[in-house]
Coordinates of C-alpha atoms in Angstrom, one line a residue:
M1292 CA 6.6 0.2 109.7
V1293 CA 7.5 3.1 107.9
K1294 CA 7.4 1.6 104.3
C1295 CA 4.2 0.6 105.0
L1296 CA 2.7 3.6 105.8
T1297 CA 4.4 5.6 102.6
F1298 CA 2.5 3.0 100.8
F1299 CA -0.7 3.2 102.3
S1300 CA -0.4 7.4 102.1
L1301 CA 0.0 6.7 98.7
L1302 CA -3.0 4.5 98.4
A1303 CA -5.3 7.3 100.2
I1304 CA -3.9 10.5 97.9
V1305 CA -4.5 7.5 94.4
L1306 CA -7.6 7.1 95.8
A1307 CA -8.4 10.9 96.4
W1308 CA -7.5 11.7 93.3
H1309 CA -9.7 8.7 91.3
L1310 CA -12.8 10.0 93.1
Q1311 CA -11.8 14.1 92.2
G1312 CA -10.9 12.7 88.5
A1313 CA -14.4 10.5 88.2
H1314 CA -16.7 13.4 89.7
G1315 CA -17.7 15.7 86.4
R1316 CA -16.4 13.3 83.8
G1317 CA -19.4 12.8 82.1
E1318 CA -20.3 16.0 82.1
R1319 CA -18.1 17.6 79.9
H1320 CA -19.0 17.2 76.8
K1321 CA -16.8 17.8 73.5
R1322 CA -17.6 18.4 70.4
T1323 CA -15.9 16.2 67.2
I1324 CA -17.3 15.8 63.6
G1325 CA -21.1 15.7 65.1
G1326 CA -19.7 13.1 68.5
S1327 CA -19.5 13.9 72.3
S1328 CA -17.8 12.4 74.6
F1329 CA -18.9 9.6 77.7
S1330 CA -17.9 8.3 81.1
R1331 CA -15.4 5.1 81.5
G1332 CA -18.0 1.8 81.7
Q1333 CA -20.9 3.4 80.1
F1334 CA -19.8 1.0 77.0
P1335 CA -18.1 -1.5 78.4
F1336 CA -17.7 -3.4 75.3
L1337 CA -15.8 -1.0 73.6
V1338 CA -12.0 -1.6 73.1
L1339 CA -8.9 0.5 71.9
L1340 CA -6.3 -2.1 69.9
R1341 CA -3.0 -0.8 69.6
A1342 CA -0.1 -2.1 67.1
T1343 CA 3.5 -0.8 68.1
I1344 CA 5.3 -1.2 64.2
V1345 CA 9.1 -0.7 64.7
T1346 CA 11.0 1.1 61.8
R1347 CA 14.0 0.8 63.3
R1348 CA 16.6 -1.4 65.2
V1349 CA 20.2 -1.4 66.0
L1350 CA 21.9 -4.9 66.1
G1351 CA 19.5 -6.1 64.3
F1352 CA 17.2 -6.4 67.1
L1353 CA 16.6 -3.7 69.7
P1354 CA 14.2 -1.4 68.2
I1355 CA 15.0 2.6 68.6
N1356 CA 11.9 4.0 66.2
H1357 CA 8.5 3.0 66.1
Y1358 CA 5.0 4.4 65.3
H1359 CA 1.5 3.4 66.6
M1360 CA -1.2 2.5 64.9
Y1361 CA -4.9 2.3 66.1
C1362 CA -8.4 0.8 65.7
G1363 CA -11.1 0.1 67.1
G1364 CA -12.4 -3.1 68.4
V1365 CA -16.1 -5.0 70.3
L1366 CA -15.4 -7.5 73.2
I1367 CA -18.1 -10.5 72.3
D1368 CA -17.1 -12.7 74.9
D1369 CA -14.1 -12.9 77.6
Q1370 CA -11.1 -13.9 75.1
W1371 CA -12.8 -12.6 71.9
L1372 CA -12.6 -9.4 70.6
L1373 CA -14.0 -8.4 66.8
S1374 CA -12.5 -5.5 64.4
A1375 CA -12.3 -4.6 61.1
A1376 CA -9.9 -6.5 58.4
H1377 CA -8.1 -3.8 56.6
C1378 CA -6.5 -2.8 60.3
F1379 CA -4.2 -6.3 59.9
S1380 CA -3.8 -5.8 56.1
D1381 CA -3.2 -2.8 55.4
V1382 CA 0.4 -2.6 56.8
R1383 CA 2.8 -6.0 56.3
A1384 CA 3.8 -5.6 60.2
A1385 CA 0.3 -5.3 61.2
R1386 CA -0.7 -8.7 60.4
R1387 CA 1.4 -10.3 63.5
A1388 CA -0.7 -10.0 66.8
S1389 CA 2.4 -9.5 68.4
N1390 CA 2.8 -6.2 67.7
W1391 CA -0.8 -5.1 69.0
E1392 CA -2.2 -5.4 72.5
A1393 CA -5.9 -4.6 73.7
R1394 CA -7.0 -1.8 76.0
M1395 CA -10.8 -2.5 77.6
G1396 CA -12.6 -0.2 80.4
T1397 CA -11.3 2.6 79.1
V1398 CA -12.0 5.4 77.1
R1399 CA -8.6 7.5 76.9
L1400 CA -6.2 7.1 74.2
R1401 CA -3.0 6.6 76.2
A1402 CA -2.7 6.1 79.4
G1403 CA -1.6 9.0 81.8
I1404 CA 0.1 9.2 85.1
R1405 CA -3.1 8.6 87.3
E1406 CA -4.6 5.7 85.5
R1407 CA -0.7 4.7 85.9
L1408 CA -0.8 4.8 89.3
L1409 CA -4.7 3.6 89.4
D1410 CA -3.1 0.4 88.7
L1411 CA -0.6 -0.1 90.7
V1412 CA -2.8 0.0 93.7
G1413 CA -5.0 -1.9 92.1
R1414 CA -2.4 -4.3 92.0
V1415 CA -1.3 -4.6 95.4
T1416 CA -4.7 -4.3 96.6
R1417 CA -6.5 -6.7 94.2
I1418 CA -9.4 -4.2 93.6
Q1419 CA -10.0 -5.2 90.2
D1420 CA -12.0 -1.5 88.7
L1421 CA -9.0 0.2 89.1
R1422 CA -6.7 -2.3 87.2
L1423 CA -5.6 -1.0 84.0
W1424 CA -6.9 -3.4 81.6
E1425 CA -3.9 -4.2 78.4
V1426 CA -3.8 -7.7 77.5
D1427 CA -2.2 -8.7 74.6
V1428 CA -3.4 -10.6 71.6
D1429 CA -2.7 -13.9 70.8
R1430 CA -3.9 -14.6 67.4
I1431 CA -5.6 -12.3 64.5
V1432 CA -7.7 -14.2 62.2
I1433 CA -9.1 -12.6 58.8
H1434 CA -12.3 -13.7 57.2
P1435 CA -11.1 -16.0 54.4
E1436 CA -13.3 -14.3 51.8
Y1437 CA -11.7 -10.5 52.6
N1438 CA -10.7 -8.6 49.2
T1439 CA -8.6 -5.9 49.7
T1440 CA -9.2 -4.8 46.2
G1441 CA -13.1 -4.7 45.9
L1442 CA -13.7 -1.6 48.7
L1443 CA -13.2 -3.4 51.6
T1444 CA -16.0 -6.8 51.3
N1445 CA -15.9 -9.1 53.9
D1446 CA -14.0 -6.5 56.0
I1447 CA -14.1 -8.6 59.4
A1448 CA -12.0 -10.2 61.8
L1449 CA -11.6 -12.6 65.2
V1450 CA -8.8 -11.3 67.6
K1451 CA -8.0 -13.6 70.5
L1452 CA -7.1 -12.2 73.7
S1453 CA -3.3 -13.6 75.3
R1454 CA -5.9 -14.1 78.7
R1455 CA -9.4 -14.5 79.8
I1456 CA -10.8 -11.1 80.9
P1457 CA -12.9 -11.0 84.0
N1458 CA -16.0 -9.3 82.6
R1459 CA -18.0 -11.4 84.9
S1460 CA -16.8 -9.5 87.9
L1461 CA -16.5 -6.6 86.7
P1462 CA -19.5 -6.0 84.1
Y1463 CA -19.7 -2.2 84.6
L1464 CA -16.8 -1.5 83.5
I1465 CA -15.3 -4.5 80.9
S1466 CA -18.6 -6.9 79.3
A1467 CA -19.2 -8.4 76.1
V1468 CA -21.7 -7.1 74.2
P1469 CA -24.9 -9.1 73.1
L1470 CA -24.5 -10.1 69.3
P1471 CA -28.2 -9.8 66.9
S1472 CA -30.3 -13.0 66.2
E1473 CA -29.0 -14.6 62.8
T1474 CA -33.3 -14.8 62.0
D1475 CA -34.3 -11.1 63.4
N1476 CA -34.8 -9.8 59.7
S1477 CA -36.5 -7.0 61.2
F1478 CA -33.0 -5.6 63.6
P1479 CA -31.3 -3.3 62.6
N1480 CA -34.6 -1.0 60.7
L1481 CA -34.7 2.4 59.8
R1482 CA -36.0 3.5 63.3
S1483 CA -33.5 1.5 64.7
E1484 CA -31.5 4.0 67.1
C1485 CA -28.1 3.0 66.8
I1486 CA -24.5 4.7 67.8
T1487 CA -21.2 4.2 66.8
M1488 CA -18.0 5.2 69.3
G1489 CA -14.8 5.3 68.8
W1490 CA -10.8 7.6 69.0
G1491 CA -11.6 8.1 65.3
C1492 CA -10.0 11.9 64.0
T1493 CA -11.9 14.9 65.4
A1494 CA -11.6 16.4 62.3
S1495 CA -10.6 14.9 58.6
G1496 CA -7.0 14.9 58.2
R1497 CA -6.4 14.6 62.0
G1498 CA -5.2 12.5 64.1
P1499 CA -6.8 9.8 66.6
S1500 CA -9.0 11.6 69.8
R1501 CA -7.4 12.0 72.9
Q1502 CA -10.8 10.3 74.0
A1503 CA -13.2 8.1 72.9
R1504 CA -16.7 9.9 71.2
R1505 CA -20.0 8.3 70.6
I1506 CA -21.9 9.6 67.6
Q1507 CA -25.8 9.1 66.5
M1508 CA -25.7 7.0 63.5
P1509 CA -29.3 6.5 61.7
I1510 CA -30.0 3.3 59.7
R1511 CA -29.5 4.1 56.1
P1512 CA -31.3 2.7 53.1
S1513 CA -28.4 0.2 51.2
S1514 CA -29.3 2.3 48.1
T1515 CA -27.4 5.6 49.7
C1516 CA -24.5 4.1 50.6
A1517 CA -24.5 2.1 47.0
Y1518 CA -25.3 5.8 45.7
H1519 CA -22.7 8.0 47.0
Y1520 CA -19.7 5.0 46.8
G1521 CA -19.6 4.2 43.1
N1522 CA -22.6 2.1 43.2
I1523 CA -20.3 -1.0 45.4
S1524 CA -22.0 -3.8 46.5
M1525 CA -23.9 -3.8 50.2
N1526 CA -24.3 -7.7 50.2
R1527 CA -24.0 -8.3 54.1
R1528 CA -23.2 -4.8 55.0
L1529 CA -25.6 -1.8 56.7
C1530 CA -25.5 1.9 56.0
A1531 CA -25.5 4.6 58.6
G1532 CA -24.8 7.8 59.0
H1533 CA -25.6 11.9 57.8
T1534 CA -25.6 13.6 54.5
D1535 CA -25.9 17.2 55.9
G1536 CA -22.4 17.7 56.8
G1537 CA -20.5 18.3 60.7
I1538 CA -20.9 14.6 61.7
G1539 CA -19.1 11.3 60.8
V1540 CA -17.0 8.6 61.2
C1541 CA -13.5 9.0 60.7
Q1542 CA -9.9 7.4 60.0
G1543 CA -9.2 5.5 63.6
D1544 CA -12.7 4.8 64.0
S1545 CA -12.2 1.2 61.8
G1546 CA -13.8 -2.0 63.6
S1547 CA -15.7 0.0 66.1
P1548 CA -19.0 -1.2 66.9
L1549 CA -22.5 -0.1 65.3
V1550 CA -24.8 -1.0 68.4
C1551 CA -28.5 -0.2 68.2
R1552 CA -31.4 0.2 70.9
T1553 CA -33.6 -3.0 71.9
T1554 CA -35.6 -3.4 74.7
E1555 CA -33.4 -5.8 76.1
G1556 CA -30.5 -2.7 75.9
Y1557 CA -27.9 -2.6 73.3
K1558 CA -27.4 -5.1 70.8
L1559 CA -24.1 -5.5 68.6
A1560 CA -25.4 -4.6 64.6
G1561 CA -21.9 -3.9 62.6
L1562 CA -18.4 -3.3 62.7
V1563 CA -17.4 0.2 60.9
S1564 CA -15.4 -0.4 57.9
L1565 CA -15.7 2.4 55.3
T1566 CA -15.7 5.8 54.4
S1567 CA -15.4 9.0 52.5
R1568 CA -11.2 9.5 53.1
H1569 CA -11.9 13.4 52.3
R1570 CA -15.2 14.4 53.8
P1571 CA -16.1 11.7 55.9
E1572 CA -18.7 14.1 58.1
S1573 CA -20.5 14.6 54.8
F1574 CA -21.1 11.2 53.9
P1575 CA -22.9 7.9 55.2
A1576 CA -20.5 5.3 56.2
V1577 CA -20.4 1.3 55.2
F1578 CA -20.1 -1.1 58.0
V1579 CA -19.8 -5.2 58.2
S1580 CA -23.4 -6.5 59.1
V1581 CA -22.6 -9.0 61.7
K1582 CA -25.4 -11.0 62.0
E1583 CA -24.7 -11.8 58.3
Y1584 CA -21.0 -13.2 59.4
L1585 CA -22.3 -15.5 63.2
P1586 CA -22.1 -19.0 61.2
W1587 CA -18.1 -18.1 61.0
I1588 CA -17.5 -16.4 64.2
R1589 CA -18.8 -19.6 66.1
Q1590 CA -17.0 -21.7 64.1
V1591 CA -13.6 -19.9 64.4
I1592 CA -14.1 -19.2 68.1
D1593 CA -16.0 -23.5 68.6
E1594 CA -12.2 -24.9 67.0
E1595 CA -10.1 -23.3 69.4

């Protein structure tokens, strides 16, 4: 009886903490590189990908030093994500799926004490929306024509999770993003209302943001990015962003989704691929056009 009372006392405290923390979380809008914060569940398809790269081991197997790599991703069904291929190719150890995990249903870069306690309560009580959804990566499939030397052409990868996500029972926290139509040549267009979101740095040269931010990203003519990036090929790519300074994606946003509003809600248009190394807030960004890769996406998933 004492143990039960202790647990339910802890449950009451943690739930009260959860409710208090949920109040006003969407009220704060801290500026980043032109971005603003948003509430958990507002973009339930957004995924944080984190790799743990071990740099030193004792006795050949016991890790004692490591660092983390971060990228964005987007859930497209209950076991598959899309992200940028260069997230998994820049560092040799990043190619191993076992080094990666995916976090869903959160806006925080790292889980704090409150999230860990809520996860414990959620596991015991089976209250799904209290859970901390951290899932290991089972497989990484990089596009076969990805080119690291040609300014990241075909910069797209599929990521398979080690288990299925109950997105149908948690649509307000975790759900797949609708994919574009392969035949809709009008999506997106220069009038589309598009945004991207992720954990990119808050200023050039800084580390990732502690909380995900969203940024309005107007679609630009392909010639705009071709001009800013030395006449690169914009084949199977999208250009979006600003050229007047103060707004842009940054390191850590790689693989994050570009979604555009339609009459049916947001649809996935692109994935963050590249931007200016030194002045990301003053250049539009180049995105992978997801619509151009739908046959490959379907083929990989169907083969599984």
